[in-house]
Coordinates of C-alpha atoms in Angstrom, one line a residue:
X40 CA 0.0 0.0 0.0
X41 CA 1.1 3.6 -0.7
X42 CA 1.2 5.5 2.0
X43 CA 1.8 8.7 -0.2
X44 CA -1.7 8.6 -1.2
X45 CA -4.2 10.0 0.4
X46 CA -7.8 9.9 -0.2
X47 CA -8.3 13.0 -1.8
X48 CA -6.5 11.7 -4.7
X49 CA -9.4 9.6 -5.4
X50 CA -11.2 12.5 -6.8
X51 CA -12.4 12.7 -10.0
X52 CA -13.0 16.3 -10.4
X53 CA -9.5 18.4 -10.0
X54 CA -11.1 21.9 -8.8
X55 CA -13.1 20.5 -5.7
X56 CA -13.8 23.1 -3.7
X57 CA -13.5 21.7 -0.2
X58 CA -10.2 19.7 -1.2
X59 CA -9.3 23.3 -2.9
X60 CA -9.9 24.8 0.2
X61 CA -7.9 22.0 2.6
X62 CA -4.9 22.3 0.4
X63 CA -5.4 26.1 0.0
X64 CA -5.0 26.5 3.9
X65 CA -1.7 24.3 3.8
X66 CA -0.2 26.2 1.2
X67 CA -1.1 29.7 3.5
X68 CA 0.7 28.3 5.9
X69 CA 3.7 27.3 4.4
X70 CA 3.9 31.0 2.5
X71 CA 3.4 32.8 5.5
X72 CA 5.8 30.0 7.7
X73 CA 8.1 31.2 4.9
X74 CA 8.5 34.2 5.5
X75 CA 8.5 34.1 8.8
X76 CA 11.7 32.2 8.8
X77 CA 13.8 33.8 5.6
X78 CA 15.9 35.3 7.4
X79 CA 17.4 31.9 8.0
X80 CA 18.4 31.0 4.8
X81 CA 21.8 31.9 2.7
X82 CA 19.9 34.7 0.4
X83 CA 22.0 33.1 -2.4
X84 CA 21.5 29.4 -2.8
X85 CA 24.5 27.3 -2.1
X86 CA 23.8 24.6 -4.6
X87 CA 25.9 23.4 -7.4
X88 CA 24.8 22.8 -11.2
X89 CA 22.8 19.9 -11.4
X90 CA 21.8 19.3 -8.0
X91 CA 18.0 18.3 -7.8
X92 CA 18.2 16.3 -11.2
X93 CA 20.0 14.4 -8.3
X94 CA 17.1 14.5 -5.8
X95 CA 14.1 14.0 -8.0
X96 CA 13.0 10.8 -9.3
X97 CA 13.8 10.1 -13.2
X98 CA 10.2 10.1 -14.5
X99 CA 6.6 11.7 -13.4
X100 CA 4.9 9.8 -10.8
X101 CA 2.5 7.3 -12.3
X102 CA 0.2 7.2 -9.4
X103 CA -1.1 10.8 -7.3
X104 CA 0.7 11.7 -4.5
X105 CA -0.4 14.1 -1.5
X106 CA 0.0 17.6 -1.5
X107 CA 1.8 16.2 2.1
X108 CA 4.6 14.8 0.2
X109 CA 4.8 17.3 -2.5
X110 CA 5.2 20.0 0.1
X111 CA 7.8 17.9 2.0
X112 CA 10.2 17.8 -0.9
X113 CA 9.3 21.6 -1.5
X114 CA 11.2 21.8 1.9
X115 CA 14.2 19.6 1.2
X116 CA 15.1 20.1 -2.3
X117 CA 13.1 22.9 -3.9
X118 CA 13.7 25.9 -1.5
X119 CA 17.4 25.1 -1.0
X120 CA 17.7 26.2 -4.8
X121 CA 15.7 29.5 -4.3
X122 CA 18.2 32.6 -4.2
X123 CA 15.7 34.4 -2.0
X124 CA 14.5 37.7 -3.5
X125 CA 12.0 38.2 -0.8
X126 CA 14.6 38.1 2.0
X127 CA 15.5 41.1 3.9
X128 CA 18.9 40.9 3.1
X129 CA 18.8 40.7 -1.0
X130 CA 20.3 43.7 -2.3
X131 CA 20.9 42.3 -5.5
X132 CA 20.1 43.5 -8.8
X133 CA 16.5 45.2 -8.3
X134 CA 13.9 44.3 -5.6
X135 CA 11.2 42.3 -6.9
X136 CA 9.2 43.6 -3.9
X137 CA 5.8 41.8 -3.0
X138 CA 3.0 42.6 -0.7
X139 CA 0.1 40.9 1.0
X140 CA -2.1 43.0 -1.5
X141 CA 0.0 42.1 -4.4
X142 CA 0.0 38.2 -3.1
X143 CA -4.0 38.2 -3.1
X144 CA -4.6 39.8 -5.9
X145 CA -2.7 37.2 -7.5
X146 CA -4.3 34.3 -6.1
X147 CA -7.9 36.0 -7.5
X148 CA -6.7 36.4 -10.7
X149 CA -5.1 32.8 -10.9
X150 CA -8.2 31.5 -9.1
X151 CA -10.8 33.4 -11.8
X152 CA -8.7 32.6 -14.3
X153 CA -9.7 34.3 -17.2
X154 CA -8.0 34.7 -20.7
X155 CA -8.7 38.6 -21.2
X156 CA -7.7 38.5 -24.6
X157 CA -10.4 41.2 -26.2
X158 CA -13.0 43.3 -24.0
X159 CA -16.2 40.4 -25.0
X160 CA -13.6 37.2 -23.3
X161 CA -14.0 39.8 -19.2
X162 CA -15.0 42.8 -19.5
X163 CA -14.0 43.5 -15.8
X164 CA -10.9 42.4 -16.7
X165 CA -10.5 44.8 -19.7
X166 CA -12.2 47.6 -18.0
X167 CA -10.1 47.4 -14.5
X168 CA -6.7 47.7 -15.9
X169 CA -8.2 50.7 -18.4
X170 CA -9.0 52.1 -15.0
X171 CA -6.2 51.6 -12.7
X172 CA -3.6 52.3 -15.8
X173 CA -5.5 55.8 -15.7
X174 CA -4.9 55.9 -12.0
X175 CA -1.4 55.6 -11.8
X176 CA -0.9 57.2 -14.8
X177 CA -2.3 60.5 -12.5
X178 CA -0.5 59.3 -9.6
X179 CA 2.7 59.9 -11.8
X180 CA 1.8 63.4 -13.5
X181 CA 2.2 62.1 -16.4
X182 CA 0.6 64.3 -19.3
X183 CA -3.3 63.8 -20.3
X184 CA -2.3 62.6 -23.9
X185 CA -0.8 59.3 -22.2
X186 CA -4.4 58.6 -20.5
X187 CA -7.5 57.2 -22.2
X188 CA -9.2 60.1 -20.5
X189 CA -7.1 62.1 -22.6
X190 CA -7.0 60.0 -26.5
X191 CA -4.0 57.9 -25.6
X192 CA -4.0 55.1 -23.1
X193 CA -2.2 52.6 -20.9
X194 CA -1.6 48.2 -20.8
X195 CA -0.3 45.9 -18.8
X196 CA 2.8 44.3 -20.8
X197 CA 4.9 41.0 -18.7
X198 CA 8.1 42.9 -18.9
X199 CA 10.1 46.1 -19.7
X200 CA 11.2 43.5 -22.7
X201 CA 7.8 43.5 -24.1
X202 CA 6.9 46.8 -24.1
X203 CA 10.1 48.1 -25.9
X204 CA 9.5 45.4 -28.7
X205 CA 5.8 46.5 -28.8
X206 CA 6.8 50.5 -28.9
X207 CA 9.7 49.6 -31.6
X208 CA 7.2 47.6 -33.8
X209 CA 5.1 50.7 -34.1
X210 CA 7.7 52.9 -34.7
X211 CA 9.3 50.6 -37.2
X212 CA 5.8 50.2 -39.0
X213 CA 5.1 54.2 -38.8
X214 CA 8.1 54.7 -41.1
X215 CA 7.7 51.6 -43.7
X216 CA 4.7 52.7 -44.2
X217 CA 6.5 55.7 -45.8
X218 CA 9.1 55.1 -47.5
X219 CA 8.1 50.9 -48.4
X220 CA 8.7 47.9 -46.5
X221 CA 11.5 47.1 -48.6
X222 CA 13.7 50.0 -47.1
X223 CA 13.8 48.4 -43.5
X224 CA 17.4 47.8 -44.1
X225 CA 18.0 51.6 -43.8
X226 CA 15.8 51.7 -40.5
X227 CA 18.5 53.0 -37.3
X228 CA 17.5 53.3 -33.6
X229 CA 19.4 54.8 -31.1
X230 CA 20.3 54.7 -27.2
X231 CA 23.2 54.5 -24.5
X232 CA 26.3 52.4 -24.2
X233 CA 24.2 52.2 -20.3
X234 CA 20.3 50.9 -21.7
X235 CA 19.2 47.8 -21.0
X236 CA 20.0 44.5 -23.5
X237 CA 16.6 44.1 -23.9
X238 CA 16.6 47.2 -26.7
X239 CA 19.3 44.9 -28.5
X240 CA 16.9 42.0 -28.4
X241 CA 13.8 43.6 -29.1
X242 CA 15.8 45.5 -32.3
X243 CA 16.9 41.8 -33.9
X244 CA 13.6 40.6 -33.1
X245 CA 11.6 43.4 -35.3
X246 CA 14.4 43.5 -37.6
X247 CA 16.6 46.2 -37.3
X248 CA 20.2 45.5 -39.3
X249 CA 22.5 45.4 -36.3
X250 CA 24.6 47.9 -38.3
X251 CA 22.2 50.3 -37.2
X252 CA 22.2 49.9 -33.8
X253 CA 23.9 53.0 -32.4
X254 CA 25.4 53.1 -28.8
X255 CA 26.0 56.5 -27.7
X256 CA 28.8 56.3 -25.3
X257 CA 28.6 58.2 -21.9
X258 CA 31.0 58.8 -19.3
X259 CA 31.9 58.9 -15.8
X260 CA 32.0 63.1 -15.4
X261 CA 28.2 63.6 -16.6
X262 CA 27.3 59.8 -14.5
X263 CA 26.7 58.0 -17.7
X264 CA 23.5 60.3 -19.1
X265 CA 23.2 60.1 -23.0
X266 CA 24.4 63.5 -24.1
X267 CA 22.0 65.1 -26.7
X268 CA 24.4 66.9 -28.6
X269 CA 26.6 63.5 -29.3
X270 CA 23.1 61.8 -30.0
X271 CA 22.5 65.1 -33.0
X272 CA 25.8 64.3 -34.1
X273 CA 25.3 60.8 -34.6
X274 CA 21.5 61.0 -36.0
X275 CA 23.1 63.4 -38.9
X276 CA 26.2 61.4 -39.4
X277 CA 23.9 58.2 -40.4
X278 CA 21.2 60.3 -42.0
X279 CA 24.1 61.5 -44.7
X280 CA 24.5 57.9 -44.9
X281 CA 21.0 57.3 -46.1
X282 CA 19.7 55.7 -42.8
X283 CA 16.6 56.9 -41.4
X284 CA 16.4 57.2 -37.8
X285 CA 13.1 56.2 -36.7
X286 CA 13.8 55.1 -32.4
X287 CA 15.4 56.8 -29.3
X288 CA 15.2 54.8 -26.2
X289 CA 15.9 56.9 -23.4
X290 CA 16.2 55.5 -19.7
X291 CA 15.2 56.7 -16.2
X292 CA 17.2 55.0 -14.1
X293 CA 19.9 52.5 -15.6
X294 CA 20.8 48.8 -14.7
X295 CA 24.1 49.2 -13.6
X296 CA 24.0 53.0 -11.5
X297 CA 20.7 54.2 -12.3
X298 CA 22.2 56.9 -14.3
X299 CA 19.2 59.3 -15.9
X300 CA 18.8 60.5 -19.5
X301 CA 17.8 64.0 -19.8
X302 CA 14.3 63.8 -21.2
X303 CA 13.6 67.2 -22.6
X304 CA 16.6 67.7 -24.3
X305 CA 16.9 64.2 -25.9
X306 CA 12.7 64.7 -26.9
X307 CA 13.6 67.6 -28.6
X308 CA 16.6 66.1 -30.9
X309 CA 14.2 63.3 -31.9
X310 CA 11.3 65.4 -32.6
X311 CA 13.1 67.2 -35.4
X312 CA 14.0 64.0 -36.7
X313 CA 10.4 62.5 -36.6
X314 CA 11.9 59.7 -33.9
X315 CA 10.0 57.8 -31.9
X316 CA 10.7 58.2 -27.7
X317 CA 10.1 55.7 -25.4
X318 CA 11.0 56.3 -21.4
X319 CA 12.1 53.1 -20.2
X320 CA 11.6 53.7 -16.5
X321 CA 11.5 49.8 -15.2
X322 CA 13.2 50.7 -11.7
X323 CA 13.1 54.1 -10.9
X324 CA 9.1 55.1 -12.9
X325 CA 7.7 54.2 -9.1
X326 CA 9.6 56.6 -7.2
X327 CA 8.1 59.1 -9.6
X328 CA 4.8 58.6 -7.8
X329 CA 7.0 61.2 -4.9
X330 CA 6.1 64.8 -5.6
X331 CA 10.1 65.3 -4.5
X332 CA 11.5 63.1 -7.6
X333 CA 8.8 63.8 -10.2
X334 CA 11.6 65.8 -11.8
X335 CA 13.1 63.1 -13.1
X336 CA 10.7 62.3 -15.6
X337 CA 10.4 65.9 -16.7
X338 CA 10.2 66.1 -20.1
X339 CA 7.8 62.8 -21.0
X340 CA 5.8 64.9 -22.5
X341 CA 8.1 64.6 -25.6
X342 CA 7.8 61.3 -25.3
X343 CA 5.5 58.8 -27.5
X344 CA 5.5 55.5 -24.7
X345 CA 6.3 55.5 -20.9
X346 CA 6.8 52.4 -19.2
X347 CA 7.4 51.2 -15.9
X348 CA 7.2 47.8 -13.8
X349 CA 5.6 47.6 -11.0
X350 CA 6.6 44.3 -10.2
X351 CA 10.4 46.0 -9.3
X352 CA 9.4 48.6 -6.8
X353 CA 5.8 48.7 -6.9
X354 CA 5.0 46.1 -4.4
X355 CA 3.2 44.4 -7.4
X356 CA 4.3 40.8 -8.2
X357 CA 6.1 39.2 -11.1
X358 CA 4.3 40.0 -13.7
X359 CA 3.5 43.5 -14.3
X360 CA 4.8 46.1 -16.8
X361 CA 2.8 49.5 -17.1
X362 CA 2.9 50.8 -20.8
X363 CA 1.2 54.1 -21.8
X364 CA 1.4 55.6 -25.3
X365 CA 0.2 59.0 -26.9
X366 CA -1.2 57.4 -30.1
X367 CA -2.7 53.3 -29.3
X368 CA -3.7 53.4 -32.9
X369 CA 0.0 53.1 -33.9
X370 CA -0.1 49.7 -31.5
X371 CA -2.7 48.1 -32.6
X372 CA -1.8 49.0 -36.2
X373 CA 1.1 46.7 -36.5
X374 CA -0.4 44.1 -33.5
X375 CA -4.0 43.7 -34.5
X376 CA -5.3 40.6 -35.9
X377 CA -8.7 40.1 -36.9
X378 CA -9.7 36.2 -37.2
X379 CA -13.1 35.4 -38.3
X380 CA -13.6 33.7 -34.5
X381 CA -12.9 36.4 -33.1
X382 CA -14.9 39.0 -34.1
X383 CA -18.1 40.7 -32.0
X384 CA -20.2 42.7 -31.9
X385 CA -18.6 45.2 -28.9
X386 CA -14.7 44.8 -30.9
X387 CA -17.6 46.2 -34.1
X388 CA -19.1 48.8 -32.1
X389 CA -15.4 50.6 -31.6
X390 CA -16.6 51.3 -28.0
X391 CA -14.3 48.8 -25.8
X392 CA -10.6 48.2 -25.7
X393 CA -9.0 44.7 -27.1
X394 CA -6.1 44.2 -25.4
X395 CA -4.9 41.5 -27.3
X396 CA -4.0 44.2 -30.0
X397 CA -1.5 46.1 -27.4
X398 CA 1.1 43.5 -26.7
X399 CA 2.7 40.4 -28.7
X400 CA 0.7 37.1 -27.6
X401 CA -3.1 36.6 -27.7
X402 CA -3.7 35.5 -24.5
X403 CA -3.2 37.3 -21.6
X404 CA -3.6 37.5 -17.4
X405 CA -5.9 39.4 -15.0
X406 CA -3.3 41.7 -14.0
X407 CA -5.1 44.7 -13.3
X408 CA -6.6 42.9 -10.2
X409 CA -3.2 42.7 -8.2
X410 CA -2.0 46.4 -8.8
X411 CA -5.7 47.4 -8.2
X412 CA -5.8 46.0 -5.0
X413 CA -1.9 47.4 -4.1
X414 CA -3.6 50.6 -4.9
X415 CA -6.2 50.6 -2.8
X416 CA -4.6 48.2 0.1
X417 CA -1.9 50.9 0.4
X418 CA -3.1 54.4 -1.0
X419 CA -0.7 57.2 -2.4
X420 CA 0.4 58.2 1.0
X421 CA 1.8 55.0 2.6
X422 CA 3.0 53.4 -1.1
X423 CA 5.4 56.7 -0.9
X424 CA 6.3 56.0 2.6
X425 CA 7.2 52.9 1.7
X426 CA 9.4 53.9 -1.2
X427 CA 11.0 57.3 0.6
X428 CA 11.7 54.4 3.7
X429 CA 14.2 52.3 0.8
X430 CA 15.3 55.6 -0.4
X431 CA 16.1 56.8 3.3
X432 CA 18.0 53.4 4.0
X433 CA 20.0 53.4 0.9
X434 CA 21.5 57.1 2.3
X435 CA 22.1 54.9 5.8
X436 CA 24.2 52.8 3.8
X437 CA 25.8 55.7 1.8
X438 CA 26.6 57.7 4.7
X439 CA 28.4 54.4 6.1
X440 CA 30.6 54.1 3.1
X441 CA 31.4 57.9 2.8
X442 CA 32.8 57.9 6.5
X443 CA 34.9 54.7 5.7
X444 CA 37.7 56.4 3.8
X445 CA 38.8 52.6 2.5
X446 CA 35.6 52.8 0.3
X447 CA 34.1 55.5 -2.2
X448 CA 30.9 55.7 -4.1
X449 CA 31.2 56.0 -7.9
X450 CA 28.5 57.9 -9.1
X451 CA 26.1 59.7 -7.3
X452 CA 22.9 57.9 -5.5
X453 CA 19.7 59.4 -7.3
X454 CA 17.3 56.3 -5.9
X455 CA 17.7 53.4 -3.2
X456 CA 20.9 52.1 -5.4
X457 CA 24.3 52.9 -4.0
X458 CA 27.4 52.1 -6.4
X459 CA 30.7 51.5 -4.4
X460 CA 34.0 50.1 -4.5
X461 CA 36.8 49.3 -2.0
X462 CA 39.0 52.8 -3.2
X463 CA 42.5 52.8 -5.0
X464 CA 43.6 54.8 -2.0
X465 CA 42.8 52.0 0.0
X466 CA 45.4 49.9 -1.2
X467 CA 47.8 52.3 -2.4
X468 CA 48.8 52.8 1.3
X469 CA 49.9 49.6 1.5
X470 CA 51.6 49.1 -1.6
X471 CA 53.1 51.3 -4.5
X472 CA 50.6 51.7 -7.5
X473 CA 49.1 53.6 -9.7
X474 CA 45.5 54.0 -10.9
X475 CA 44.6 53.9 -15.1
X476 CA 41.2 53.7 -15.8
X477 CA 39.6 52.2 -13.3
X478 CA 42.8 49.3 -12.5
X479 CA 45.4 49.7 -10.4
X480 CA 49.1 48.6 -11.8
X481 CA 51.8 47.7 -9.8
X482 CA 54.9 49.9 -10.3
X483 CA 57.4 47.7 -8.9
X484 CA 59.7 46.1 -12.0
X485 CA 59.9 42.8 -10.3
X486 CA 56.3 42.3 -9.6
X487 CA 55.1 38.7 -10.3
X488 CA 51.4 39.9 -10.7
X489 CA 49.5 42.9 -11.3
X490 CA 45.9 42.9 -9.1
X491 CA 43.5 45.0 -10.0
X492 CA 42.0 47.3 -7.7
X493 CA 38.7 45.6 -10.3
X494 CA 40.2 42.3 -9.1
X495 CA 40.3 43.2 -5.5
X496 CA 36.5 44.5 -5.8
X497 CA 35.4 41.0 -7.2
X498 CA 37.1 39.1 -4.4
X499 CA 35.2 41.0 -1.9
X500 CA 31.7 41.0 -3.3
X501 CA 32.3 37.1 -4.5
X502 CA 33.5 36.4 -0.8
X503 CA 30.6 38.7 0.8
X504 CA 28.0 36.3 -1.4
X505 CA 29.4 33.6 -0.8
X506 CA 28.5 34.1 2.9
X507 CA 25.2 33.3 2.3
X508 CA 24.1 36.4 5.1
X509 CA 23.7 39.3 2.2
X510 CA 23.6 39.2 -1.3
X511 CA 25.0 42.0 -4.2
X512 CA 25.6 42.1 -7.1
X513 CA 27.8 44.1 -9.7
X514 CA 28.5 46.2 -12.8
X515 CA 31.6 47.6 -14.9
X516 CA 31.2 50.8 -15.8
X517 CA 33.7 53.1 -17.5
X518 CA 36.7 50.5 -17.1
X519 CA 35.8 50.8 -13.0
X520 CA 34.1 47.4 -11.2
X521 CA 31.4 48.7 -8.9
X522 CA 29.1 46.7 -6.5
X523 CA 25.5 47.6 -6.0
X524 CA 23.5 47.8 -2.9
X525 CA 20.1 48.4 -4.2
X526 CA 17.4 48.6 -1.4
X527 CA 13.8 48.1 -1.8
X528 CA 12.7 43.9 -0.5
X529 CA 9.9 44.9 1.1
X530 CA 11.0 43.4 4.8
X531 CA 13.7 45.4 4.5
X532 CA 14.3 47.4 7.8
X533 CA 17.1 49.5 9.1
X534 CA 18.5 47.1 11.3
X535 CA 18.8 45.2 8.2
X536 CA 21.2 47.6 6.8
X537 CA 23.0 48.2 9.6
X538 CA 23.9 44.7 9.5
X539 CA 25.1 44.5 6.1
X540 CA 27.3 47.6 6.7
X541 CA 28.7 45.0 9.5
X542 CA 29.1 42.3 6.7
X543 CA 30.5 44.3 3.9
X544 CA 33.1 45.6 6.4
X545 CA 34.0 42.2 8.1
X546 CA 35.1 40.8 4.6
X547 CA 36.3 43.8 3.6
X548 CA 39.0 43.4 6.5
X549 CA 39.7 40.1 5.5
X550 CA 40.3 41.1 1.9
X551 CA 43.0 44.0 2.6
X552 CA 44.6 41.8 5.7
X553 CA 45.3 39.5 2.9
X554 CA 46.1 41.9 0.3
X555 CA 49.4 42.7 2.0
X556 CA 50.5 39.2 1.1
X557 CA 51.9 36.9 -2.0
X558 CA 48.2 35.4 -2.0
X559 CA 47.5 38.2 -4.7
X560 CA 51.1 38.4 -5.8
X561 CA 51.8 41.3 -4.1
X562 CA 54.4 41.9 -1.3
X563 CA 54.6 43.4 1.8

């Protein structure tokens, strides 16, 4: 007899409610036991490549098992290959922060379970996120013209990665149209040596030749903005060329030191070119909602598309990208599809939204239900508490690593990111060297090895993760290795940062005690 299976296996009908309802309660408990008790796990898993192939059985069980013995090997073999995101101490990449609000509304729109793909398939579900996309879109000042209140309008993409392809395949589209589908060859977009990959991706995906991919560089002295005037230059360079410039991707807030474009400026080069803008604001678009760093969108109204995710720093979960654009007709131009199954009498009456011709795939989620009810849960006031609370933390650390004269920050703190690095000066009083762009060479003849001061850097963040207590993570910009503290999990507390102050310092002892020996080739 097998133990493993308990009666409610016996079932015939996979959605009972009471059995729904039994298991639901477990699966409560475990969540909320979970976090509870995350603080007790290394933040980045310890496990090698390959390690629950080793665990699991070779093939799917034949016979049910109970949601006992499922959630028993959750325990011992699933969660010890979870970096944990939620956990106070992840200061890694960006937050994916989470809420109790952001948790249920999941669970309704998983448990309704719709396919929202035009306004007949839910109209709640079409009509909420037309709704709350207006709402935040107010909450963030962003200009009428983006709202449906005001002829443009907002959607829920997954990902920053969707709405860029989605903005680029209008653009793209809005010039063929033109000049002939035959001249996409000439088609060149533009952005900085700092925007995210995903423009890359989205560019080969819709076609762009990768010859016409431009990079403006940027540089240390202006914190890695795009300049406009080296943006001009390059627009008329490739125009003399016969390319026709047709995308600017501009970014508030940038992966690697949340650098900021200057809006106004950039819109206004693009404009006289005809270019499409679109404000990639994944991180820093929710801080926006604070009267005090509104500035930093100033100029959107140049813009054609805004986005933002709210599952970063919105207290939204994974999925949940906000899109606005001026003009939805230019979407839904180059995204609509119009099968004869399909078709209805509201999509006829050209009185509802369908979604489905905003974004890339079909289907699509009830999103709208789990920022709706962060919204409302939270209100204006305490969501900006919540953000100015990671944005006062981050100066707690920041202040920390000013008054350490081992360390220095390496571009200035705008949000709740701090860039830092153990400093040159750090090492050079224990050894002769000299700084070049960003390294540190050794000036001694007979040296067997030059270390980086980039090398020293990796040693201490690789030896800080490997702690298992906090987790970071890095960038290179501008030849110089940096390491990120980026605050915003939502158990996140001061005492929290106090304490990896404590950890960052411990190993960065241990680092420069060692430093002074032929461990990293370098002599007393």
């Amino acid at each position: 007899m097998n133990n493993n299976i308990s009666s409610s296996n016996d079932m015939t009908n996979p959605m009972d409610p009471e059995e729904f309802r039994r298991q639901g309660h477990m699966m409560i408990d475990f969540i909320a036991d979970y976090y509870k008790n995350i603080e007790k796990y290394p933040v980045l898993s310890q496990v090698e490549p390959g390690y629950l192939k080793k665990r699991l059985p070779k093939s799917a069980p034949y016979y049910p098992e109970s949601i006992e013995t499922i959630m028993s090997d959750v325990k011992d073999h699933i969660v010890p290959g979870i970096t944990h995101w939620q956990s106070p101490n992840y200061y890694a990449y960006f937050p994916s922060s989470g809420s109790i609000a952001g948790f249920l509304g999941e669970m309704l729109a998983t448990g309704f379970n719709v396919v929202g793909f035009n306004w007949m398939s839910s109209p709640a579900a079409t009509e909420l996120e037309s709704i709350v996309m207006d709402w935040l879109g107010d909450m963030l000042r962003l200009p009428k013209s983006f709202l449906f209140s005001g002829n443009g309008g907002g959607v829920l993409q997954g990902t920053t990665c969707e709405a860029i392809l989605c903005t680029l395949v209008a653009a793209r589209d809005r010039t063929l149209n033109k000049i002939g589908k035959e001249n996409i060859g000439k088609l060149s977009v533009y952005c900085s040596d700092q925007t995210h990959c995903a423009f890359k991706k989205a560019a080969q995906i819709a076609g762009i030749n990768m010859n016409n991919f431009r990079i403006i560089p940027t540089t240390l002295s202006s914190a890695f903005s795009m300049s406009p005037e080296v943006l001009r230059k390059t627009i008329v360079a490739d125009m003399e060329d016969g390319l026709v410039p047709i995308f600017l991707l501009a970014t508030i807030g940038t992966t690697s030191t949340t650098a900021v474009d200057p809006l106004g400026p950039l819109c206004n080069v693009a404009k006289d070119y005809g270019m499409w803008v679109h404000v990639d604001a994944a991180y820093a678009g929710s801080i926006c909602i604070c009267p005090e760093f509104r500035h930093f969108i100033d100029g959107v109204e140049g813009a054609n598309s805004f986005s933002f995710n709210a599952h970063k720093w919105f207290f939204t979960t994974l999925d949940c990208c906000c899109l606005w654009v001026k003009d939805p007709s230019a979407l839904t131009k180059s995204l609509t599809t119009d099968p004869e199954y399909l078709k209805n009498k509201a999509t006829e009456s050209k009185q509802v939204v369908d979604y489905k011709d905003w974004q890339l795939a079909l289907s699509r989620r009830f999103r709208s239900l789990k920022l709706w009810m962060v919204l409302r849960s939270y209100g204006v006031e305490k969501l900006r508490g919540f953000l100015r609370s990671h944005v006062k933390m981050a100066k707690m650390f920041e202040a920390n690593v000013v008054s350490d004269d081992r360390f220095e920050i390496v571009v200035p703190r705008y949000f709740a990111n701090v860039c830092f690095r153990i400093s040159p000066k750090a090492i050079t009083t224990k050894s002769v060297l000299s700084e070049i762009n960003g390294t540190t060479a050794r000036r001694n003849s007979g040296a067997e090895k030059a270390l980086t001061i980039n090398e020293i850097n990796t040693k201490l963040m690789d030896s800080i993760n490997g702690s298992g207590r906090i987790y970071l993570t890095h960038s290179v910009v501008d030849g110089i290795y940096l390491i990120r503290f980026a605050v915003g999990a939502s158990l996140t507390e001061e005492c929290h940062v106090a304490t990896a102050w404590k950890v960052v310092k411990e190993h960065a002892d241990a680092i420069l005690s060692r430093y002074t020996t032929n461990e990293f080739g370098l002599g007393q």
